[in-house]
mmCIF file of N, CA and C in Angstrom:
data_model
loop_
_atom_site.group_PDB
_atom_site.id
_atom_site.type_symbol
_atom_site.label_atom_id
_atom_site.label_comp_id
_atom_site.label_asym_id
_atom_site.label_seq_id
_atom_site.Cartn_x
_atom_site.Cartn_y
_atom_site.Cartn_z
ATOM 1 N N MET A 35 32.672 -19.910 -39.845
ATOM 2 C CA MET A 35 31.578 -18.972 -39.710
ATOM 3 C C MET A 35 30.362 -19.636 -39.083
ATOM 4 N N LYS A 36 30.142 -20.918 -39.454
ATOM 5 C CA LYS A 36 29.008 -21.642 -38.913
ATOM 6 C C LYS A 36 29.149 -21.824 -37.397
ATOM 7 N N GLY A 37 30.365 -22.086 -36.910
ATOM 8 C CA GLY A 37 30.618 -22.249 -35.479
ATOM 9 C C GLY A 37 30.357 -20.958 -34.725
ATOM 10 N N TYR A 38 30.640 -19.820 -35.346
ATOM 11 C CA TYR A 38 30.394 -18.511 -34.726
ATOM 12 C C TYR A 38 28.898 -18.305 -34.514
ATOM 13 N N LYS A 39 28.071 -18.684 -35.489
ATOM 14 C CA LYS A 39 26.619 -18.534 -35.379
ATOM 15 C C LYS A 39 26.061 -19.414 -34.265
ATOM 16 N N ILE A 40 26.562 -20.633 -34.158
ATOM 17 C CA ILE A 40 26.101 -21.547 -33.113
ATOM 18 C C ILE A 40 26.483 -21.000 -31.746
ATOM 19 N N CYS A 41 27.701 -20.509 -31.602
ATOM 20 C CA CYS A 41 28.167 -19.946 -30.338
ATOM 21 C C CYS A 41 27.341 -18.712 -29.961
ATOM 22 N N ALA A 42 27.059 -17.842 -30.929
ATOM 23 C CA ALA A 42 26.264 -16.639 -30.672
ATOM 24 C C ALA A 42 24.846 -17.015 -30.248
ATOM 25 N N ALA A 43 24.271 -18.019 -30.897
ATOM 26 C CA ALA A 43 22.924 -18.463 -30.545
ATOM 27 C C ALA A 43 22.906 -19.049 -29.137
ATOM 28 N N LEU A 44 23.948 -19.787 -28.776
ATOM 29 C CA LEU A 44 24.043 -20.372 -27.446
ATOM 30 C C LEU A 44 24.161 -19.280 -26.382
ATOM 31 N N VAL A 45 24.993 -18.290 -26.632
ATOM 32 C CA VAL A 45 25.159 -17.181 -25.682
ATOM 33 C C VAL A 45 23.848 -16.418 -25.522
ATOM 34 N N LEU A 46 23.154 -16.123 -26.627
ATOM 35 C CA LEU A 46 21.864 -15.428 -26.552
ATOM 36 C C LEU A 46 20.829 -16.262 -25.797
ATOM 37 N N GLY A 47 20.813 -17.563 -26.042
ATOM 38 C CA GLY A 47 19.873 -18.446 -25.348
ATOM 39 C C GLY A 47 20.123 -18.469 -23.854
ATOM 40 N N LEU A 48 21.402 -18.556 -23.452
ATOM 41 C CA LEU A 48 21.732 -18.543 -22.026
ATOM 42 C C LEU A 48 21.385 -17.199 -21.388
ATOM 43 N N ALA A 49 21.638 -16.113 -22.090
ATOM 44 C CA ALA A 49 21.302 -14.784 -21.568
ATOM 45 C C ALA A 49 19.794 -14.671 -21.358
ATOM 46 N N PHE A 50 19.023 -15.225 -22.279
ATOM 47 C CA PHE A 50 17.555 -15.203 -22.148
ATOM 48 C C PHE A 50 17.107 -15.997 -20.927
ATOM 49 N N VAL A 51 17.661 -17.194 -20.745
ATOM 50 C CA VAL A 51 17.282 -18.047 -19.610
ATOM 51 C C VAL A 51 17.649 -17.375 -18.296
ATOM 52 N N PHE A 52 18.876 -16.841 -18.192
ATOM 53 C CA PHE A 52 19.280 -16.175 -16.952
ATOM 54 C C PHE A 52 18.477 -14.901 -16.722
ATOM 55 N N GLY A 53 18.074 -14.239 -17.764
ATOM 56 C CA GLY A 53 17.250 -13.033 -17.640
ATOM 57 C C GLY A 53 15.871 -13.346 -17.077
ATOM 58 N N LEU A 54 15.332 -14.519 -17.383
ATOM 59 C CA LEU A 54 14.013 -14.901 -16.871
ATOM 60 C C LEU A 54 14.011 -15.113 -15.367
ATOM 61 N N THR A 55 15.139 -15.474 -14.799
ATOM 62 C CA THR A 55 15.162 -15.736 -13.354
ATOM 63 C C THR A 55 14.923 -14.475 -12.554
ATOM 64 N N GLY A 56 15.146 -13.291 -13.115
ATOM 65 C CA GLY A 56 14.903 -12.044 -12.399
ATOM 66 C C GLY A 56 13.502 -11.505 -12.592
ATOM 67 N N CYS A 57 12.615 -12.222 -13.250
ATOM 68 C CA CYS A 57 11.280 -11.720 -13.555
ATOM 69 C C CYS A 57 10.259 -11.958 -12.461
ATOM 70 N N SER A 58 10.588 -12.694 -11.431
ATOM 71 C CA SER A 58 9.622 -12.936 -10.362
ATOM 72 C C SER A 58 10.166 -12.405 -9.046
ATOM 73 N N ALA A 59 9.250 -12.064 -8.143
ATOM 74 C CA ALA A 59 9.649 -11.558 -6.841
ATOM 75 C C ALA A 59 10.274 -12.674 -6.021
ATOM 76 N N PRO A 60 11.242 -12.352 -5.186
ATOM 77 C CA PRO A 60 11.797 -13.373 -4.301
ATOM 78 C C PRO A 60 10.698 -13.927 -3.401
ATOM 79 N N GLU A 61 10.869 -15.177 -2.957
ATOM 80 C CA GLU A 61 9.832 -15.815 -2.141
ATOM 81 C C GLU A 61 9.506 -15.010 -0.895
ATOM 82 N N SER A 62 10.514 -14.452 -0.225
ATOM 83 C CA SER A 62 10.246 -13.711 1.005
ATOM 84 C C SER A 62 9.422 -12.464 0.734
ATOM 85 N N GLU A 63 9.669 -11.793 -0.397
ATOM 86 C CA GLU A 63 8.897 -10.600 -0.753
ATOM 87 C C GLU A 63 7.467 -10.987 -1.119
ATOM 88 N N ALA A 64 7.303 -12.064 -1.871
ATOM 89 C CA ALA A 64 5.971 -12.508 -2.258
ATOM 90 C C ALA A 64 5.168 -12.930 -1.030
ATOM 91 N N ALA A 65 5.825 -13.553 -0.068
ATOM 92 C CA ALA A 65 5.122 -13.991 1.136
ATOM 93 C C ALA A 65 4.596 -12.808 1.927
ATOM 94 N N SER A 66 5.311 -11.679 1.898
ATOM 95 C CA SER A 66 4.861 -10.518 2.660
ATOM 96 C C SER A 66 3.581 -9.931 2.078
ATOM 97 N N TRP A 67 3.249 -10.262 0.841
ATOM 98 C CA TRP A 67 2.019 -9.762 0.225
ATOM 99 C C TRP A 67 0.803 -10.554 0.675
ATOM 100 N N ASP A 68 1.012 -11.657 1.381
ATOM 101 C CA ASP A 68 -0.096 -12.509 1.793
ATOM 102 C C ASP A 68 -0.957 -11.889 2.889
ATOM 103 N N THR A 69 -0.428 -10.941 3.627
ATOM 104 C CA THR A 69 -1.182 -10.310 4.706
ATOM 105 C C THR A 69 -1.360 -8.827 4.409
ATOM 106 N N SER A 70 -2.450 -8.276 4.901
ATOM 107 C CA SER A 70 -2.725 -6.856 4.709
ATOM 108 C C SER A 70 -1.860 -6.029 5.648
ATOM 109 N N PRO A 71 -1.449 -4.827 5.214
ATOM 110 C CA PRO A 71 -0.735 -3.939 6.126
ATOM 111 C C PRO A 71 -1.642 -3.620 7.323
ATOM 112 N N MET A 72 -1.047 -3.487 8.500
ATOM 113 C CA MET A 72 -1.819 -3.219 9.702
ATOM 114 C C MET A 72 -1.154 -2.112 10.509
ATOM 115 N N ILE A 73 -1.964 -1.183 10.985
ATOM 116 C CA ILE A 73 -1.501 -0.132 11.885
ATOM 117 C C ILE A 73 -1.950 -0.517 13.286
ATOM 118 N N VAL A 74 -1.089 -0.313 14.283
ATOM 119 C CA VAL A 74 -1.403 -0.687 15.658
ATOM 120 C C VAL A 74 -1.339 0.563 16.536
ATOM 121 N N ILE A 75 -2.494 0.928 17.117
ATOM 122 C CA ILE A 75 -2.570 2.102 17.987
ATOM 123 C C ILE A 75 -3.220 1.686 19.296
ATOM 124 N N ASP A 76 -2.524 1.926 20.406
ATOM 125 C CA ASP A 76 -3.025 1.583 21.744
ATOM 126 C C ASP A 76 -3.555 0.152 21.808
ATOM 127 N N GLY A 77 -2.842 -0.778 21.206
ATOM 128 C CA GLY A 77 -3.228 -2.181 21.231
ATOM 129 C C GLY A 77 -4.320 -2.558 20.249
ATOM 130 N N GLY A 78 -4.885 -1.584 19.520
ATOM 131 C CA GLY A 78 -5.915 -1.863 18.520
ATOM 132 C C GLY A 78 -5.313 -2.033 17.140
ATOM 133 N N ASN A 79 -5.814 -3.000 16.389
ATOM 134 C CA ASN A 79 -5.339 -3.256 15.028
ATOM 135 C C ASN A 79 -6.266 -2.581 14.027
ATOM 136 N N PHE A 80 -5.672 -1.870 13.064
ATOM 137 C CA PHE A 80 -6.443 -1.149 12.053
ATOM 138 C C PHE A 80 -6.037 -1.610 10.665
ATOM 139 N N LEU A 81 -7.045 -1.887 9.830
ATOM 140 C CA LEU A 81 -6.846 -2.286 8.436
ATOM 141 C C LEU A 81 -7.513 -1.258 7.528
ATOM 142 N N ALA A 82 -7.127 -1.258 6.261
ATOM 143 C CA ALA A 82 -7.676 -0.305 5.290
ATOM 144 C C ALA A 82 -8.453 -1.048 4.202
ATOM 145 N N PRO A 83 -9.714 -1.437 4.480
ATOM 146 C CA PRO A 83 -10.485 -2.199 3.490
ATOM 147 C C PRO A 83 -11.215 -1.339 2.462
ATOM 148 N N SER A 84 -11.250 -0.023 2.661
ATOM 149 C CA SER A 84 -12.039 0.861 1.797
ATOM 150 C C SER A 84 -11.202 1.458 0.678
ATOM 151 N N MET A 85 -11.886 2.002 -0.303
ATOM 152 C CA MET A 85 -11.235 2.666 -1.431
ATOM 153 C C MET A 85 -10.711 4.039 -1.003
ATOM 154 N N PRO A 86 -9.610 4.502 -1.582
ATOM 155 C CA PRO A 86 -9.123 5.854 -1.299
ATOM 156 C C PRO A 86 -10.128 6.893 -1.796
ATOM 157 N N VAL A 87 -10.154 8.053 -1.119
ATOM 158 C CA VAL A 87 -11.047 9.144 -1.518
ATOM 159 C C VAL A 87 -10.248 10.437 -1.638
ATOM 160 N N ASP A 88 -10.744 11.358 -2.457
ATOM 161 C CA ASP A 88 -10.061 12.634 -2.675
ATOM 162 C C ASP A 88 -10.359 13.661 -1.586
ATOM 163 N N GLU A 89 -11.504 13.514 -0.916
ATOM 164 C CA GLU A 89 -11.905 14.469 0.114
ATOM 165 C C GLU A 89 -12.306 13.724 1.378
ATOM 166 N N LEU A 90 -12.009 14.344 2.514
ATOM 167 C CA LEU A 90 -12.424 13.768 3.791
ATOM 168 C C LEU A 90 -13.925 13.904 3.983
ATOM 169 N N PRO A 91 -14.544 12.910 4.611
ATOM 170 C CA PRO A 91 -15.953 13.072 4.977
ATOM 171 C C PRO A 91 -16.087 14.189 6.018
ATOM 172 N N GLU A 92 -17.252 14.753 6.104
ATOM 173 C CA GLU A 92 -17.498 15.832 7.046
ATOM 174 C C GLU A 92 -17.285 15.347 8.484
ATOM 175 N N GLY A 93 -16.714 16.196 9.315
ATOM 176 C CA GLY A 93 -16.515 15.880 10.724
ATOM 177 C C GLY A 93 -15.133 15.363 11.068
ATOM 178 N N TYR A 94 -14.325 14.995 10.071
ATOM 179 C CA TYR A 94 -12.969 14.514 10.350
ATOM 180 C C TYR A 94 -12.028 15.703 10.408
ATOM 181 N N GLU A 95 -11.151 15.700 11.442
ATOM 182 C CA GLU A 95 -10.202 16.796 11.585
ATOM 183 C C GLU A 95 -8.809 16.253 11.881
ATOM 184 N N TYR A 96 -7.822 17.069 11.595
ATOM 185 C CA TYR A 96 -6.416 16.695 11.768
ATOM 186 C C TYR A 96 -6.123 16.411 13.237
ATOM 187 N N ILE A 97 -5.491 15.244 13.519
ATOM 188 C CA ILE A 97 -5.147 14.896 14.896
ATOM 189 C C ILE A 97 -3.647 14.657 15.091
ATOM 190 N N GLY A 98 -2.843 14.829 14.053
ATOM 191 C CA GLY A 98 -1.396 14.642 14.178
ATOM 192 C C GLY A 98 -0.861 13.722 13.097
ATOM 193 N N GLU A 99 0.387 13.309 13.296
ATOM 194 C CA GLU A 99 1.045 12.416 12.338
ATOM 195 C C GLU A 99 1.163 11.018 12.918
ATOM 196 N N LEU A 100 1.103 10.021 12.067
ATOM 197 C CA LEU A 100 1.237 8.628 12.486
ATOM 198 C C LEU A 100 2.669 8.383 12.952
ATOM 199 N N SER A 101 2.817 7.810 14.140
ATOM 200 C CA SER A 101 4.154 7.546 14.687
ATOM 201 C C SER A 101 4.793 6.332 14.009
ATOM 202 N N GLU A 102 6.096 6.227 14.148
ATOM 203 C CA GLU A 102 6.843 5.095 13.593
ATOM 204 C C GLU A 102 6.354 3.787 14.218
ATOM 205 N N GLU A 103 6.143 3.786 15.532
ATOM 206 C CA GLU A 103 5.686 2.582 16.231
ATOM 207 C C GLU A 103 4.294 2.157 15.754
ATOM 208 N N ALA A 104 3.361 3.107 15.671
ATOM 209 C CA ALA A 104 1.995 2.792 15.233
ATOM 210 C C ALA A 104 1.972 2.351 13.771
ATOM 211 N N ALA A 105 2.881 2.883 12.961
ATOM 212 C CA ALA A 105 2.917 2.530 11.538
ATOM 213 C C ALA A 105 3.190 1.043 11.326
ATOM 214 N N ASN A 106 3.854 0.401 12.301
ATOM 215 C CA ASN A 106 4.013 -1.057 12.275
ATOM 216 C C ASN A 106 4.663 -1.553 10.980
ATOM 217 N N ASP A 107 5.744 -0.897 10.557
ATOM 218 C CA ASP A 107 6.494 -1.285 9.349
ATOM 219 C C ASP A 107 5.696 -1.177 8.050
ATOM 220 N N THR A 108 4.677 -0.308 8.009
ATOM 221 C CA THR A 108 3.910 -0.110 6.777
ATOM 222 C C THR A 108 4.551 0.930 5.873
ATOM 223 N N GLY A 109 5.502 1.704 6.405
ATOM 224 C CA GLY A 109 6.097 2.788 5.633
ATOM 225 C C GLY A 109 5.248 4.053 5.670
ATOM 226 N N LEU A 110 4.249 4.100 6.544
ATOM 227 C CA LEU A 110 3.321 5.233 6.593
ATOM 228 C C LEU A 110 3.604 6.206 7.740
ATOM 229 N N ALA A 111 4.691 5.999 8.457
ATOM 230 C CA ALA A 111 5.033 6.911 9.553
ATOM 231 C C ALA A 111 5.157 8.328 9.014
ATOM 232 N N GLY A 112 4.600 9.283 9.759
ATOM 233 C CA GLY A 112 4.663 10.682 9.361
ATOM 234 C C GLY A 112 3.481 11.148 8.536
ATOM 235 N N CYS A 113 2.610 10.224 8.108
ATOM 236 C CA CYS A 113 1.422 10.620 7.346
ATOM 237 C C CYS A 113 0.435 11.339 8.267
ATOM 238 N N SER A 114 -0.254 12.313 7.723
ATOM 239 C CA SER A 114 -1.249 13.071 8.482
ATOM 240 C C SER A 114 -2.465 12.208 8.767
ATOM 241 N N MET A 115 -2.939 12.270 10.031
ATOM 242 C CA MET A 115 -4.092 11.490 10.478
ATOM 243 C C MET A 115 -5.281 12.413 10.709
ATOM 244 N N TYR A 116 -6.471 11.906 10.392
ATOM 245 C CA TYR A 116 -7.718 12.659 10.569
ATOM 246 C C TYR A 116 -8.740 11.734 11.216
ATOM 247 N N ALA A 117 -9.468 12.240 12.222
ATOM 248 C CA ALA A 117 -10.478 11.418 12.905
ATOM 249 C C ALA A 117 -11.639 12.284 13.354
ATOM 250 N N GLU A 118 -12.753 11.622 13.670
ATOM 251 C CA GLU A 118 -13.897 12.274 14.295
ATOM 252 C C GLU A 118 -13.672 12.141 15.798
ATOM 253 N N THR A 119 -13.174 13.164 16.425
ATOM 254 C CA THR A 119 -12.787 13.066 17.827
ATOM 255 C C THR A 119 -13.968 12.863 18.766
ATOM 256 N N GLU A 120 -15.143 13.306 18.396
ATOM 257 C CA GLU A 120 -16.329 13.159 19.250
ATOM 258 C C GLU A 120 -16.876 11.736 19.261
ATOM 259 N N ARG A 121 -16.537 10.958 18.256
ATOM 260 C CA ARG A 121 -17.133 9.632 18.075
ATOM 261 C C ARG A 121 -16.294 8.506 18.661
ATOM 262 N N GLY A 122 -15.134 8.799 19.171
ATOM 263 C CA GLY A 122 -14.237 7.742 19.623
ATOM 264 C C GLY A 122 -13.191 7.460 18.560
ATOM 265 N N PHE A 123 -12.536 6.344 18.686
ATOM 266 C CA PHE A 123 -11.433 6.061 17.766
ATOM 267 C C PHE A 123 -11.625 4.704 17.086
ATOM 268 N N ALA A 124 -12.759 4.523 16.426
ATOM 269 C CA ALA A 124 -13.047 3.276 15.710
ATOM 270 C C ALA A 124 -12.434 3.274 14.318
ATOM 271 N N ASP A 125 -12.175 4.469 13.792
ATOM 272 C CA ASP A 125 -11.554 4.589 12.477
ATOM 273 C C ASP A 125 -10.848 5.938 12.381
ATOM 274 N N PHE A 126 -10.037 6.083 11.347
ATOM 275 C CA PHE A 126 -9.367 7.344 11.043
ATOM 276 C C PHE A 126 -8.949 7.303 9.587
ATOM 277 N N TYR A 127 -8.590 8.449 9.056
ATOM 278 C CA TYR A 127 -8.070 8.540 7.692
ATOM 279 C C TYR A 127 -6.607 8.945 7.745
ATOM 280 N N LEU A 128 -5.828 8.391 6.835
ATOM 281 C CA LEU A 128 -4.452 8.829 6.621
ATOM 282 C C LEU A 128 -4.384 9.460 5.245
ATOM 283 N N TYR A 129 -3.662 10.575 5.149
ATOM 284 C CA TYR A 129 -3.377 11.136 3.834
ATOM 285 C C TYR A 129 -2.068 10.485 3.419
ATOM 286 N N GLN A 130 -2.149 9.560 2.455
ATOM 287 C CA GLN A 130 -1.014 8.707 2.126
ATOM 288 C C GLN A 130 -0.918 8.457 0.628
ATOM 289 N N GLU A 131 0.245 7.977 0.208
ATOM 290 C CA GLU A 131 0.418 7.553 -1.167
ATOM 291 C C GLU A 131 -0.251 6.188 -1.307
ATOM 292 N N CYS A 132 -1.050 6.027 -2.360
ATOM 293 C CA CYS A 132 -1.799 4.789 -2.547
ATOM 294 C C CYS A 132 -2.105 4.604 -4.035
ATOM 295 N N GLY A 133 -2.713 3.483 -4.351
ATOM 296 C CA GLY A 133 -3.128 3.221 -5.722
ATOM 297 C C GLY A 133 -4.304 4.091 -6.134
ATOM 298 N N THR A 134 -4.581 4.108 -7.420
ATOM 299 C CA THR A 134 -5.661 4.919 -7.974
ATOM 300 C C THR A 134 -6.875 4.042 -8.278
ATOM 301 N N PRO A 135 -8.062 4.402 -7.754
ATOM 302 C CA PRO A 135 -9.262 3.627 -8.086
ATOM 303 C C PRO A 135 -9.536 3.659 -9.589
ATOM 304 N N VAL A 136 -9.831 2.479 -10.146
ATOM 305 C CA VAL A 136 -10.153 2.385 -11.572
ATOM 306 C C VAL A 136 -11.577 1.867 -11.781
ATOM 307 N N SER A 137 -12.213 1.423 -10.709
ATOM 308 C CA SER A 137 -13.623 1.039 -10.717
ATOM 309 C C SER A 137 -14.118 1.121 -9.279
ATOM 310 N N GLU A 138 -15.362 0.738 -9.048
ATOM 311 C CA GLU A 138 -15.936 0.845 -7.705
ATOM 312 C C GLU A 138 -15.219 -0.009 -6.665
ATOM 313 N N ASP A 139 -14.585 -1.107 -7.101
ATOM 314 C CA ASP A 139 -13.946 -1.996 -6.141
ATOM 315 C C ASP A 139 -12.537 -2.434 -6.542
ATOM 316 N N THR A 140 -11.889 -1.676 -7.437
ATOM 317 C CA THR A 140 -10.558 -2.035 -7.903
ATOM 318 C C THR A 140 -9.626 -0.836 -7.846
ATOM 319 N N VAL A 141 -8.417 -1.075 -7.304
ATOM 320 C CA VAL A 141 -7.386 -0.043 -7.239
ATOM 321 C C VAL A 141 -6.210 -0.499 -8.088
ATOM 322 N N ASP A 142 -5.700 0.394 -8.924
ATOM 323 C CA ASP A 142 -4.514 0.117 -9.727
ATOM 324 C C ASP A 142 -3.303 0.577 -8.922
ATOM 325 N N ASN A 143 -2.557 -0.369 -8.352
ATOM 326 C CA ASN A 143 -1.412 -0.045 -7.507
ATOM 327 C C ASN A 143 -0.167 0.355 -8.286
ATOM 328 N N THR A 144 -0.251 0.351 -9.615
ATOM 329 C CA THR A 144 0.867 0.833 -10.418
ATOM 330 C C THR A 144 0.733 2.327 -10.709
ATOM 331 N N ARG A 145 -0.461 2.879 -10.491
ATOM 332 C CA ARG A 145 -0.719 4.316 -10.705
ATOM 333 C C ARG A 145 -0.882 4.973 -9.334
ATOM 334 N N LEU A 146 0.219 5.419 -8.768
ATOM 335 C CA LEU A 146 0.196 5.963 -7.414
ATOM 336 C C LEU A 146 -0.296 7.403 -7.382
ATOM 337 N N GLN A 147 -0.935 7.749 -6.271
ATOM 338 C CA GLN A 147 -1.456 9.094 -6.043
ATOM 339 C C GLN A 147 -1.451 9.350 -4.535
ATOM 340 N N TRP A 148 -1.703 10.577 -4.121
ATOM 341 C CA TRP A 148 -1.913 10.908 -2.716
ATOM 342 C C TRP A 148 -3.401 11.092 -2.511
ATOM 343 N N ALA A 149 -3.951 10.381 -1.518
ATOM 344 C CA ALA A 149 -5.382 10.445 -1.235
ATOM 345 C C ALA A 149 -5.609 10.084 0.231
ATOM 346 N N TYR A 150 -6.866 10.191 0.657
ATOM 347 C CA TYR A 150 -7.248 9.821 2.014
ATOM 348 C C TYR A 150 -7.678 8.360 2.017
ATOM 349 N N VAL A 151 -7.106 7.588 2.934
ATOM 350 C CA VAL A 151 -7.433 6.168 3.055
ATOM 351 C C VAL A 151 -7.987 5.936 4.458
ATOM 352 N N ARG A 152 -9.157 5.301 4.519
ATOM 353 C CA ARG A 152 -9.811 5.028 5.802
ATOM 354 C C ARG A 152 -9.238 3.751 6.410
ATOM 355 N N TRP A 153 -8.808 3.856 7.652
ATOM 356 C CA TRP A 153 -8.313 2.721 8.421
ATOM 357 C C TRP A 153 -9.340 2.424 9.502
ATOM 358 N N GLU A 154 -9.817 1.167 9.566
ATOM 359 C CA GLU A 154 -10.866 0.757 10.502
ATOM 360 C C GLU A 154 -10.332 -0.248 11.509
ATOM 361 N N ARG A 155 -10.788 -0.120 12.734
ATOM 362 C CA ARG A 155 -10.387 -1.064 13.772
ATOM 363 C C ARG A 155 -10.905 -2.450 13.421
ATOM 364 N N SER A 156 -10.031 -3.439 13.444
ATOM 365 C CA SER A 156 -10.406 -4.789 13.009
ATOM 366 C C SER A 156 -10.669 -5.725 14.174
ATOM 367 N N ASP A 157 -10.366 -5.317 15.358
ATOM 368 C CA ASP A 157 -10.466 -6.228 16.503
ATOM 369 C C ASP A 157 -11.521 -5.797 17.511
ATOM 370 N N GLY A 158 -12.575 -5.185 17.003
ATOM 371 C CA GLY A 158 -13.724 -4.828 17.824
ATOM 372 C C GLY A 158 -13.500 -3.669 18.645
#
C-alpha cells in the first residue's frame, strides 16, 4: 500500500510539472507582442495610440471597409472605416473589437467590446 501512495504522488507531481509547461505563450507568439499592430494605406503607416470611444467625433463619416492588404495581418480586414474627408487622411476610426477602457489610460484586453478606435499616421 505504501508503494502505491509513492507511485501516485510521483504521477501527480509529474502531471503538475508537465502542466506548467503549457502556462506560458510560445516564444514566437510572445515576440509578436513586442510591436504595435500597424495598418498600411497608400504607403502610410497608421498606429492606434488612443483609447477606444463609444461615439465618433463630429465630422467623421463612413468611407468603406478596411481591405485585407491595408489591414497588414492585424485581423481587422472588413472593419468599417470613418474619416473626415475634408481634412485629408491623417487619421481615421475603425469600428472594431477591442479591449474595454478601465481608466483614463488603461484598457483591459480580456474584456472585449466593439468600439471606435482612432488610427493615426505615424510617419508624418
